[in-house]
Amino acid sequence: MQTKNLAIVGTGAVGGYYGGLLQRAGFNVHFLLHSDFEHVRKNGLVIESTYGDFTLPNVHAYHDPRDMPPCDIVVVALKTTANAALPSILPPLVGKDSLVLTLQNGLGSEEEIAGIVDPRNIIGGLCFLCSNKIGPGHIRHLDYGLITLGEYRADGQSGGITERLEKLGCDLKSAGIPIQLVEDLALARWKKLVWNIPFNGLSVIRNVLTDQLIKTPENRAHCETLMNEVAAGAAACARPIEPAFISKMIADTERMEPYAPSMKLDYDRGNPMEIESIYGNPIRAAKAKGVPMPETEKLYHQLLALNPRGGLAH
């Protein structure tokens, strides 16, 4: 288990945190970096975490994927706004037996990657994680850390709990990463949108953190409206979400430390926001089934009007 080679594609708040945990646990981790390549090559990674700080002074850092070895597990942790780079990144890293684990937001990530690598080798992962990259090679983990894993099926069906899914879960658990295995990846992605659609977008539009969205009656009501629209869209796509799940997301957010979601951080830094994967794709999927998402669509267009132009968010 601990001789496996892993590639981390995108060493930011997500890839830096989980990759750091995996290297600390003894895995052979190869980090692909963009803007802070030189810094990390010379100085390593610093992880501040609610579960204990640690430093990795020496890491395998790369700026060019062609310099990286093929890996047993390739973790795609780029923002979806940078996915145009994946056709040049993934082929050097992916062997015929490699697993490609995508930890990206929204809907459509697996489908994009399936156009580059064998769809049968793709596993989807959803992170429930409060983590920020606060400087070159410097990750601050604030709360949570669960990864939900599910098999991708190109036909849209449930992939079930397979032996390789269980083995991957065990590998990640051995690094201290909490894991949940799900039979239906598509349902899990819609469930994550129940949180992401209201809290990411409204944090930008209203310029507030999560605590103000959940504590202010007007904001909370707007969040609940959006959550119910997501549930309606999911049901239209044959992925019904139980009302108790929405209540749980609200309760979890009430307990969360005040937090700036990734979309707000991207906006504040002048980086492109993940609007199509989190908003455009689910709106279009629900509309194709005859179910509109009017409040979500209004938020989508507000975000498009604010979205910084150009650049890649790594």
XYZ file of N, CA, C and O in Angstrom, residues 105-281:
708
model
N -15.427 20.209 -8.293
C -16.770 20.634 -7.915
C -17.774 20.461 -9.048
O -17.416 20.418 -10.218
N -19.043 20.417 -8.658
C -20.126 20.520 -9.606
C -20.409 19.250 -10.381
O -20.057 18.139 -9.969
N -21.075 19.434 -11.539
C -21.394 18.333 -12.442
C -20.521 18.433 -13.698
O -20.198 19.525 -14.146
N -20.178 17.267 -14.253
C -19.519 17.238 -15.553
C -18.042 16.944 -15.544
O -17.441 16.746 -16.609
N -17.416 16.896 -14.367
C -15.969 16.676 -14.299
C -15.589 15.320 -14.880
O -14.665 15.214 -15.702
N -16.293 14.274 -14.456
C -15.950 12.929 -14.929
C -16.137 12.823 -16.443
O -15.332 12.183 -17.133
N -17.196 13.454 -16.952
C -17.451 13.396 -18.394
C -16.321 14.053 -19.184
O -15.913 13.546 -20.239
N -15.810 15.167 -18.683
C -14.678 15.814 -19.358
C -13.449 14.909 -19.352
O -12.760 14.757 -20.373
N -13.158 14.315 -18.214
C -11.976 13.467 -18.096
C -12.132 12.195 -18.927
O -11.163 11.665 -19.480
N -13.380 11.729 -19.072
C -13.639 10.524 -19.868
C -13.331 10.743 -21.342
O -13.192 9.767 -22.095
N -13.207 11.992 -21.773
C -12.792 12.267 -23.137
C -11.289 12.210 -23.326
O -10.800 12.356 -24.457
N -10.556 12.002 -22.213
C -9.085 12.016 -22.259
C -8.505 10.657 -21.895
O -7.516 10.208 -22.479
N -9.106 9.988 -20.894
C -8.618 8.692 -20.430
C -9.756 7.674 -20.525
O -10.900 8.025 -20.783
N -9.428 6.412 -20.301
C -10.432 5.346 -20.329
C -11.498 5.617 -19.266
O -11.184 5.690 -18.073
N -12.770 5.779 -19.660
C -13.824 6.073 -18.674
C -13.928 5.022 -17.576
O -14.374 5.335 -16.466
N -13.517 3.800 -17.877
C -13.623 2.733 -16.876
C -12.630 2.910 -15.726
O -12.740 2.228 -14.705
N -11.656 3.816 -15.891
C -10.635 4.019 -14.858
C -10.907 5.248 -13.990
O -10.034 5.666 -13.231
N -12.104 5.817 -14.093
C -12.397 7.069 -13.387
C -13.230 6.801 -12.139
O -14.230 6.076 -12.177
N -12.807 7.414 -11.047
C -13.574 7.424 -9.797
C -13.818 8.876 -9.425
O -12.920 9.720 -9.539
N -15.033 9.169 -9.030
C -15.370 10.525 -8.614
C -15.225 10.685 -7.111
O -15.546 9.779 -6.338
N -14.728 11.853 -6.709
C -14.603 12.162 -5.291
C -15.173 13.533 -4.999
O -14.989 14.471 -5.779
N -15.882 13.642 -3.895
C -16.457 14.918 -3.479
C -15.909 15.261 -2.106
O -15.983 14.455 -1.171
N -15.355 16.458 -1.984
C -14.719 16.873 -0.734
C -15.667 17.755 0.070
O -16.195 18.730 -0.460
N -15.862 17.408 1.316
C -16.530 18.311 2.256
C -15.421 18.836 3.161
O -15.072 18.228 4.170
N -14.836 19.951 2.740
C -13.559 20.405 3.293
C -13.546 21.923 3.366
O -13.889 22.594 2.394
N -13.147 22.456 4.505
C -12.877 23.892 4.634
C -11.364 24.074 4.659
O -10.711 23.801 5.681
N -10.806 24.504 3.539
C -9.359 24.621 3.416
C -9.057 25.735 2.443
O -9.757 25.906 1.442
N -8.001 26.500 2.711
C -7.592 27.597 1.834
C -6.090 27.515 1.590
O -5.328 27.103 2.464
N -5.680 27.930 0.421
C -4.259 28.151 0.157
C -3.977 29.609 0.483
O -4.547 30.514 -0.133
N -3.118 29.848 1.472
C -2.921 31.215 1.957
C -1.597 31.825 1.509
O -1.326 32.995 1.771
N -0.769 31.030 0.845
C 0.508 31.530 0.340
C 1.174 30.434 -0.454
O 0.677 29.301 -0.513
N 2.316 30.704 -1.094
C 3.010 29.675 -1.862
C 3.330 28.452 -0.995
O 3.981 28.567 0.042
N 2.814 27.304 -1.400
C 3.086 26.076 -0.663
C 2.545 26.053 0.746
O 2.990 25.249 1.568
N 1.568 26.906 1.054
C 1.073 27.055 2.426
C -0.445 26.862 2.434
O -1.190 27.683 1.890
N -0.889 25.760 3.045
C -2.301 25.397 3.094
C -2.806 25.532 4.526
O -2.141 25.074 5.468
N -3.964 26.164 4.682
C -4.589 26.267 6.008
C -5.900 25.503 5.990
O -6.844 25.874 5.296
N -5.944 24.406 6.743
C -7.148 23.573 6.859
C -7.925 24.018 8.093
O -7.399 24.026 9.200
N -9.202 24.387 7.884
C -10.009 24.955 8.963
C -10.969 23.955 9.593
O -11.233 24.018 10.792
N -11.528 23.054 8.786
C -12.559 22.172 9.320
C -12.852 21.054 8.323
O -12.544 21.153 7.144
N -13.460 19.993 8.838
C -13.941 18.866 8.045
C -12.804 18.209 7.256
O -11.651 18.337 7.590
N -13.135 17.464 6.204
C -12.118 16.762 5.430
C -12.622 15.508 4.745
O -11.862 14.817 4.065
N -13.910 15.208 4.889
C -14.483 13.994 4.312
C -14.384 13.992 2.789
O -14.668 14.995 2.133
N -13.994 12.848 2.221
C -14.107 12.612 0.779
C -15.133 11.508 0.559
O -15.028 10.426 1.143
N -16.114 11.784 -0.266
C -17.091 10.788 -0.685
C -16.644 10.228 -2.025
O -16.382 10.983 -2.966
N -16.539 8.905 -2.120
C -16.027 8.240 -3.320
C -17.128 7.437 -3.997
O -17.903 6.741 -3.332
N -17.173 7.525 -5.337
C -18.128 6.734 -6.092
C -17.573 6.384 -7.461
O -16.797 7.133 -8.056
N -17.985 5.235 -7.980
C -17.573 4.796 -9.311
C -18.293 5.607 -10.379
O -19.509 5.810 -10.310
N -17.536 6.076 -11.373
C -18.142 6.756 -12.523
C -18.611 5.722 -13.534
O -17.893 4.771 -13.847
N -19.816 5.924 -14.025
C -20.354 5.084 -15.098
C -20.754 5.981 -16.267
O -21.565 6.899 -16.107
N -20.206 5.713 -17.444
C -20.491 6.546 -18.609
C -21.953 6.500 -19.011
O -22.462 7.429 -19.638
N -22.666 5.416 -18.625
C -24.085 5.306 -18.969
C -24.996 5.994 -17.962
O -26.220 5.964 -18.088
N -24.393 6.638 -16.933
C -25.184 7.377 -15.962
C -25.798 6.535 -14.871
O -26.495 7.064 -13.986
N -25.573 5.245 -14.884
C -26.152 4.362 -13.876
C -25.311 4.352 -12.594
O -24.178 4.821 -12.570
N -25.879 3.804 -11.547
C -25.143 3.632 -10.297
C -24.018 2.625 -10.494
O -24.206 1.572 -11.111
N -22.825 2.963 -9.978
C -21.669 2.086 -10.150
C -21.500 1.056 -9.054
O -20.695 0.133 -9.187
N -22.248 1.215 -7.949
C -22.136 0.274 -6.848
C -20.827 0.423 -6.075
O -19.970 1.247 -6.398
N -20.694 -0.388 -5.030
C -19.473 -0.401 -4.216
C -18.593 -1.536 -4.733
O -18.862 -2.704 -4.487
N -17.548 -1.188 -5.453
C -16.674 -2.190 -6.051
C -15.478 -2.472 -5.143
O -15.186 -1.718 -4.207
N -14.775 -3.552 -5.468
C -13.582 -3.906 -4.690
C -12.524 -2.808 -4.794
O -11.885 -2.450 -3.809
N -12.342 -2.251 -5.989
C -11.301 -1.228 -6.132
C -11.689 0.063 -5.419
O -10.823 0.794 -4.931
N -12.994 0.338 -5.338
C -13.444 1.508 -4.578
C -13.125 1.321 -3.098
O -12.646 2.247 -2.431
N -13.365 0.134 -2.596
C -13.045 -0.160 -1.198
C -11.539 -0.066 -0.945
O -11.109 0.460 0.095
N -10.722 -0.568 -1.887
C -9.265 -0.503 -1.718
C -8.780 0.943 -1.722
O -7.929 1.327 -0.905
N -9.319 1.756 -2.638
C -8.944 3.166 -2.664
C -9.348 3.849 -1.364
O -8.568 4.630 -0.791
N -10.548 3.539 -0.874
C -10.986 4.098 0.404
C -10.048 3.731 1.536
O -9.710 4.575 2.377
N -9.589 2.484 1.548
C -8.650 2.050 2.602
C -7.325 2.788 2.499
O -6.733 3.170 3.522
N -6.831 2.996 1.264
C -5.581 3.741 1.083
C -5.715 5.152 1.664
O -4.830 5.626 2.391
N -6.796 5.821 1.327
C -6.972 7.192 1.783
C -7.192 7.248 3.301
O -6.674 8.137 3.972
N -7.937 6.293 3.814
C -8.147 6.241 5.270
C -6.831 6.070 6.023
O -6.652 6.607 7.120
N -5.891 5.313 5.425
C -4.613 5.069 6.099
C -3.814 6.358 6.266
O -2.891 6.423 7.075
N -4.174 7.395 5.489
C -3.521 8.700 5.612
C -4.292 9.638 6.536
O -3.948 10.816 6.646
N -5.327 9.126 7.193
C -6.098 9.950 8.115
C -7.201 10.745 7.438
O -7.718 11.703 8.021
N -7.569 10.357 6.221
C -8.626 11.054 5.491
C -9.938 10.317 5.723
O -10.048 9.130 5.391
N -10.953 10.980 6.264
C -12.249 10.306 6.438
C -12.899 10.051 5.079
O -12.859 10.908 4.189
N -13.463 8.866 4.917
C -13.972 8.416 3.628
C -15.399 7.898 3.775
O -15.733 7.229 4.753
N -16.207 8.204 2.784
C -17.537 7.610 2.648
C -17.643 7.030 1.243
O -17.315 7.708 0.265
N -18.063 5.795 1.130
C -18.271 5.166 -0.173
C -19.756 5.222 -0.515
O -20.597 4.945 0.336
N -20.053 5.579 -1.757
C -21.450 5.660 -2.183
C -21.662 4.807 -3.426
O -20.784 4.669 -4.265
N -22.856 4.258 -3.535
C -23.197 3.439 -4.698
C -23.490 4.297 -5.915
O -23.266 3.864 -7.044
N -23.986 5.517 -5.695
C -24.465 6.347 -6.798
C -23.738 7.687 -6.790
O -24.070 8.594 -6.023
N -22.731 7.822 -7.652
C -21.924 9.041 -7.712
C -22.761 10.244 -8.147
O -22.597 11.343 -7.611
N -23.650 10.061 -9.111
C -24.459 11.180 -9.598
C -25.326 11.759 -8.475
O -25.453 12.984 -8.347
N -25.909 10.901 -7.658
C -26.705 11.388 -6.523
C -25.821 12.163 -5.555
O -26.214 13.229 -5.054
N -24.623 11.659 -5.303
C -23.713 12.347 -4.383
C -23.348 13.731 -4.921
O -23.251 14.701 -4.157
N -23.161 13.838 -6.233
C -22.831 15.150 -6.812
C -24.006 16.124 -6.670
O -23.792 17.304 -6.352
N -25.219 15.673 -6.911
C -26.376 16.551 -6.710
C -26.485 16.963 -5.235
O -26.808 18.115 -4.921
N -26.208 16.036 -4.339
C -26.283 16.369 -2.905
C -25.275 17.447 -2.533
O -25.570 18.339 -1.731
N -24.088 17.368 -3.111
C -23.102 18.408 -2.789
C -23.544 19.766 -3.315
O -23.278 20.805 -2.707
N -24.240 19.764 -4.447
C -24.746 21.028 -4.993
C -25.775 21.679 -4.076
O -25.963 22.899 -4.125
N -26.430 20.882 -3.243
C -27.382 21.448 -2.268
C -26.688 22.495 -1.407
O -27.281 23.517 -1.045
N -25.418 22.266 -1.080
C -24.652 23.255 -0.305
C -23.951 24.254 -1.218
O -23.990 25.461 -0.995
N -23.309 23.740 -2.265
C -22.462 24.615 -3.076
C -23.239 25.706 -3.799
O -22.760 26.845 -3.903
N -24.400 25.388 -4.320
C -25.129 26.396 -5.096
C -25.516 27.600 -4.242
O -25.244 28.742 -4.633
N -26.117 27.441 -3.065
C -26.421 28.656 -2.293
C -25.195 29.327 -1.689
O -25.037 30.551 -1.804
N -24.316 28.569 -1.045
C -23.292 29.203 -0.214
C -22.124 29.751 -1.030
O -21.553 30.781 -0.665
N -21.765 29.099 -2.128
C -20.709 29.663 -2.963
C -21.172 30.947 -3.630
O -20.535 31.990 -3.503
N -22.291 30.895 -4.335
C -22.728 32.053 -5.100
C -23.142 33.239 -4.256
O -22.762 34.387 -4.531
N -23.928 32.987 -3.205
C -24.411 34.100 -2.381
C -23.279 34.746 -1.591
O -23.337 35.944 -1.291
N -22.235 33.976 -1.262
C -21.094 34.591 -0.560
C -20.427 35.640 -1.445
O -19.884 36.627 -0.942
N -20.483 35.437 -2.761
C -19.931 36.417 -3.702
C -20.887 37.587 -3.877
O -20.506 38.762 -3.720
N -22.139 37.295 -4.178
C -23.118 38.339 -4.487
C -23.333 39.266 -3.300
O -23.451 40.491 -3.447
N -23.355 38.698 -2.094
C -23.646 39.495 -0.900
C -22.394 39.864 -0.110
O -22.486 40.551 0.913
N -21.239 39.373 -0.554
C -19.961 39.706 0.070
C -19.955 39.400 1.567
O -19.633 40.248 2.406
N -20.321 38.161 1.894
C -20.362 37.724 3.296
C -19.768 36.325 3.403
O -19.604 35.623 2.404
N -19.483 35.925 4.628
C -19.035 34.564 4.905
C -20.244 33.679 5.215
O -21.384 34.149 5.303
N -19.983 32.392 5.391
C -21.077 31.446 5.587
C -21.926 31.755 6.811
O -23.136 31.532 6.800
N -21.305 32.263 7.870
C -22.083 32.498 9.088
C -23.169 33.545 8.864
O -24.280 33.426 9.389
N -22.880 34.571 8.071
C -23.883 35.597 7.801
C -24.975 35.095 6.868
O -26.106 35.583 6.908
N -24.650 34.139 6.040
C -25.676 33.563 5.177
C -26.654 32.708 5.964
O -27.838 32.653 5.636
N -26.180 32.044 6.995
C -27.053 31.126 7.730
C -27.745 31.816 8.910
O -28.818 31.395 9.341
N -27.160 32.903 9.428
C -27.729 33.556 10.625
C -28.718 34.666 10.296
O -29.603 34.976 11.100
N -28.566 35.292 9.125
C -29.460 36.389 8.753
C -30.719 35.809 8.126
O -30.632 35.052 7.150
N -31.912 36.126 8.670
C -33.145 35.486 8.182
C -33.352 35.590 6.676
O -33.706 34.601 6.019
N -33.115 36.763 6.088
C -33.331 36.925 4.646
C -32.371 36.036 3.853
O -32.776 35.365 2.891
N -31.099 36.027 4.260
C -30.111 35.201 3.568
C -30.421 33.714 3.727
O -30.328 32.932 2.774
N -30.789 33.333 4.935
C -31.101 31.920 5.194
C -32.277 31.459 4.337
O -32.258 30.359 3.766
N -33.303 32.298 4.244
C -34.466 31.941 3.430
C -34.076 31.774 1.967
O -34.564 30.856 1.276
N -33.192 32.650 1.483
C -32.721 32.544 0.103
C -31.945 31.243 -0.096
O -32.108 30.549 -1.114
N -31.084 30.889 0.875
C -30.340 29.628 0.810
C -31.293 28.437 0.724
O -31.091 27.519 -0.086
N -32.346 28.467 1.543
C -33.286 27.346 1.565
C -34.049 27.248 0.242
O -34.306 26.141 -0.255
N -34.396 28.383 -0.347
C -35.058 28.370 -1.652
C -34.170 27.714 -2.697
O -34.612 26.869 -3.489
N -32.897 28.104 -2.707
C -31.950 27.524 -3.665
C -31.750 26.033 -3.409
O -31.683 25.227 -4.357
N -31.652 25.644 -2.154
C -31.486 24.232 -1.823
C -32.663 23.402 -2.339
O -32.475 22.308 -2.890
N -33.869 23.923 -2.171
C -35.054 23.201 -2.640
C -35.101 23.128 -4.162
O -35.571 22.135 -4.725
N -34.598 24.159 -4.841
C -34.517 24.096 -6.301
C -33.540 23.011 -6.747
O -33.799 22.294 -7.717
N -32.418 22.911 -6.051
C -31.451 21.861 -6.380
C -32.091 20.485 -6.199
O -31.933 19.592 -7.052
N -32.822 20.319 -5.103
C -33.490 19.039 -4.859
C -34.492 18.727 -5.966
O -34.613 17.575 -6.402
N -35.210 19.741 -6.454
C -36.166 19.535 -7.542
C -35.439 19.150 -8.832
O -35.882 18.274 -9.588
N -34.307 19.813 -9.106
C -33.514 19.462 -10.276
C -32.971 18.050 -10.189
O -32.979 17.299 -11.175
N -32.515 17.662 -9.008
C -31.994 16.312 -8.813
C -33.086 15.269 -9.032
O -32.865 14.245 -9.687
N -34.270 15.534 -8.498
C -35.384 14.599 -8.667
C -35.747 14.445 -10.142
O -36.040 13.339 -10.617
N -35.690 15.555 -10.881
C -35.984 15.491 -12.318
C -34.977 14.619 -13.046
O -35.301 13.997 -14.065
N -33.751 14.559 -12.527
C -32.691 13.745 -13.122
C -32.625 12.357 -12.475
O -31.583 11.689 -12.530
N -33.724 11.952 -11.856
C -33.857 10.620 -11.244
C -32.903 10.410 -10.081
O -32.468 9.285 -9.826
N -32.594 11.498 -9.374
C -31.740 11.422 -8.192
C -32.410 12.158 -7.030
O -31.958 13.219 -6.602
N -33.529 11.638 -6.521
C -34.256 12.350 -5.456
C -33.433 12.476 -4.178
O -32.688 11.571 -3.806
N -33.554 13.641 -3.534
C -32.840 13.942 -2.295
C -33.874 14.117 -1.188
O -34.816 14.901 -1.320
N -33.686 13.420 -0.101
C -34.642 13.471 0.999
C -34.577 14.833 1.699
O -33.497 15.433 1.837
N -35.729 15.373 2.144
C -35.743 16.680 2.817
C -34.824 16.740 4.038
O -34.266 17.799 4.346
N -34.644 15.615 4.726
C -33.789 15.607 5.918
C -32.353 15.978 5.572
O -31.628 16.521 6.412
N -31.927 15.722 4.332
C -30.561 16.061 3.944
C -30.373 17.572 3.910
O -29.328 18.088 4.320
N -31.381 18.293 3.428
C -31.301 19.756 3.413
C -31.196 20.284 4.842
O -30.380 21.170 5.128
N -31.989 19.727 5.737
C -31.922 20.145 7.144
C -30.543 19.888 7.729
O -30.016 20.694 8.507
N -29.941 18.757 7.351
C -28.597 18.430 7.848
C -27.572 19.433 7.332
O -26.688 19.868 8.083
N -27.658 19.834 6.057
C -26.717 20.802 5.503
C -26.825 22.151 6.217
O -25.829 22.822 6.483
N -28.044 22.545 6.542
C -28.244 23.797 7.281
C -27.629 23.683 8.679
O -26.910 24.580 9.137
N -27.887 22.565 9.355
C -27.337 22.371 10.698
C -25.811 22.318 10.672
O -25.144 22.890 11.548
N -25.239 21.636 9.680
C -23.779 21.567 9.566
C -23.180 22.963 9.369
O -22.123 23.282 9.922
N -23.856 23.780 8.574
C -23.339 25.130 8.308
C -23.460 26.014 9.543
O -22.600 26.872 9.782
N -24.481 25.800 10.333
C -24.615 26.550 11.588
C -23.446 26.261 12.521
O -22.992 27.157 13.247
N -22.937 25.042 12.497
C -21.831 24.657 13.383
C -20.470 25.028 12.816
O -19.472 25.031 13.535
N -20.415 25.339 11.524
C -19.162 25.602 10.839
C -18.564 26.933 11.308
O -19.279 27.885 11.590
N -17.237 26.975 11.396
C -16.567 28.252 11.632
C -16.866 29.194 10.460
O -17.049 28.734 9.333
N -16.960 30.512 10.695
C -17.173 31.447 9.586
C -16.160 31.182 8.473
O -14.953 31.125 8.721
N -16.661 31.024 7.264
C -15.836 30.468 6.187
C -16.133 31.176 4.876
O -17.284 31.465 4.555
N -15.070 31.457 4.124
C -15.210 31.999 2.769
C -15.137 30.835 1.787
O -14.073 30.228 1.623
N -16.245 30.474 1.138
C -16.207 29.373 0.169
C -15.241 29.666 -0.974
O -14.852 30.818 -1.226
N -14.881 28.612 -1.691
C -13.842 28.729 -2.722
C -14.209 29.755 -3.793
O -13.333 30.465 -4.298
N -15.490 29.866 -4.122
C -15.883 30.810 -5.166
C -15.653 32.254 -4.723
O -15.223 33.095 -5.505
N -15.915 32.534 -3.467
C -15.665 33.886 -2.958
C -14.171 34.182 -2.955
O -13.745 35.292 -3.322
N -13.361 33.219 -2.563
C -11.908 33.422 -2.585
C -11.424 33.676 -4.006
O -10.590 34.558 -4.243
N -11.939 32.907 -4.958
C -11.543 33.129 -6.352
C -11.939 34.532 -6.808
O -11.142 35.239 -7.439
N -13.157 34.933 -6.485
C -13.618 36.254 -6.906
C -12.770 37.357 -6.268
O -12.331 38.299 -6.946
N -12.526 37.229 -4.963
C -11.754 38.261 -4.260
C -10.322 38.359 -4.792
O -9.708 39.434 -4.739
N -9.793 37.246 -5.310
C -8.430 37.232 -5.835
C -8.373 37.567 -7.330
O -7.291 37.587 -7.920
N -9.521 37.788 -7.942
C -9.551 38.092 -9.362
C -9.384 36.880 -10.258
O -9.042 37.017 -11.437
N -9.632 35.671 -9.719
C -9.537 34.445 -10.504
C -10.898 34.064 -11.079
O -11.937 34.404 -10.501
N -10.918 33.325 -12.183
C -12.192 32.845 -12.717
C -12.912 31.961 -11.699
O -12.282 31.206 -10.959
N -14.234 32.068 -11.657
C -15.047 31.263 -10.752
C -15.583 30.025 -11.483
O -15.764 30.042 -12.696
N -15.848 28.978 -10.715
C -16.312 27.703 -11.298
C -17.823 27.762 -11.566
O -18.594 26.971 -11.019
N -18.232 28.638 -12.424
C -19.650 28.915 -12.609
C -20.342 27.828 -13.430
O -21.450 27.400 -13.097
N -19.709 27.371 -14.495
C -20.388 26.399 -15.356
C -20.570 25.051 -14.662
O -21.632 24.443 -14.749
N -19.544 24.576 -13.969
C -19.650 23.259 -13.328
C -20.646 23.273 -12.171
O -21.385 22.303 -11.963
N -20.688 24.370 -11.407
C -21.549 24.422 -10.227
C -22.955 24.896 -10.561
O -23.925 24.463 -9.929
N -23.101 25.768 -11.562
C -24.414 26.338 -11.886
C -24.903 25.950 -13.278
O -26.001 25.401 -13.426
N -24.118 26.248 -14.310
C -24.576 26.035 -15.672
C -24.943 24.588 -15.962
O -26.023 24.308 -16.520
N -24.083 23.647 -15.589
C -24.341 22.240 -15.902
C -25.586 21.702 -15.200
O -26.422 21.062 -15.847
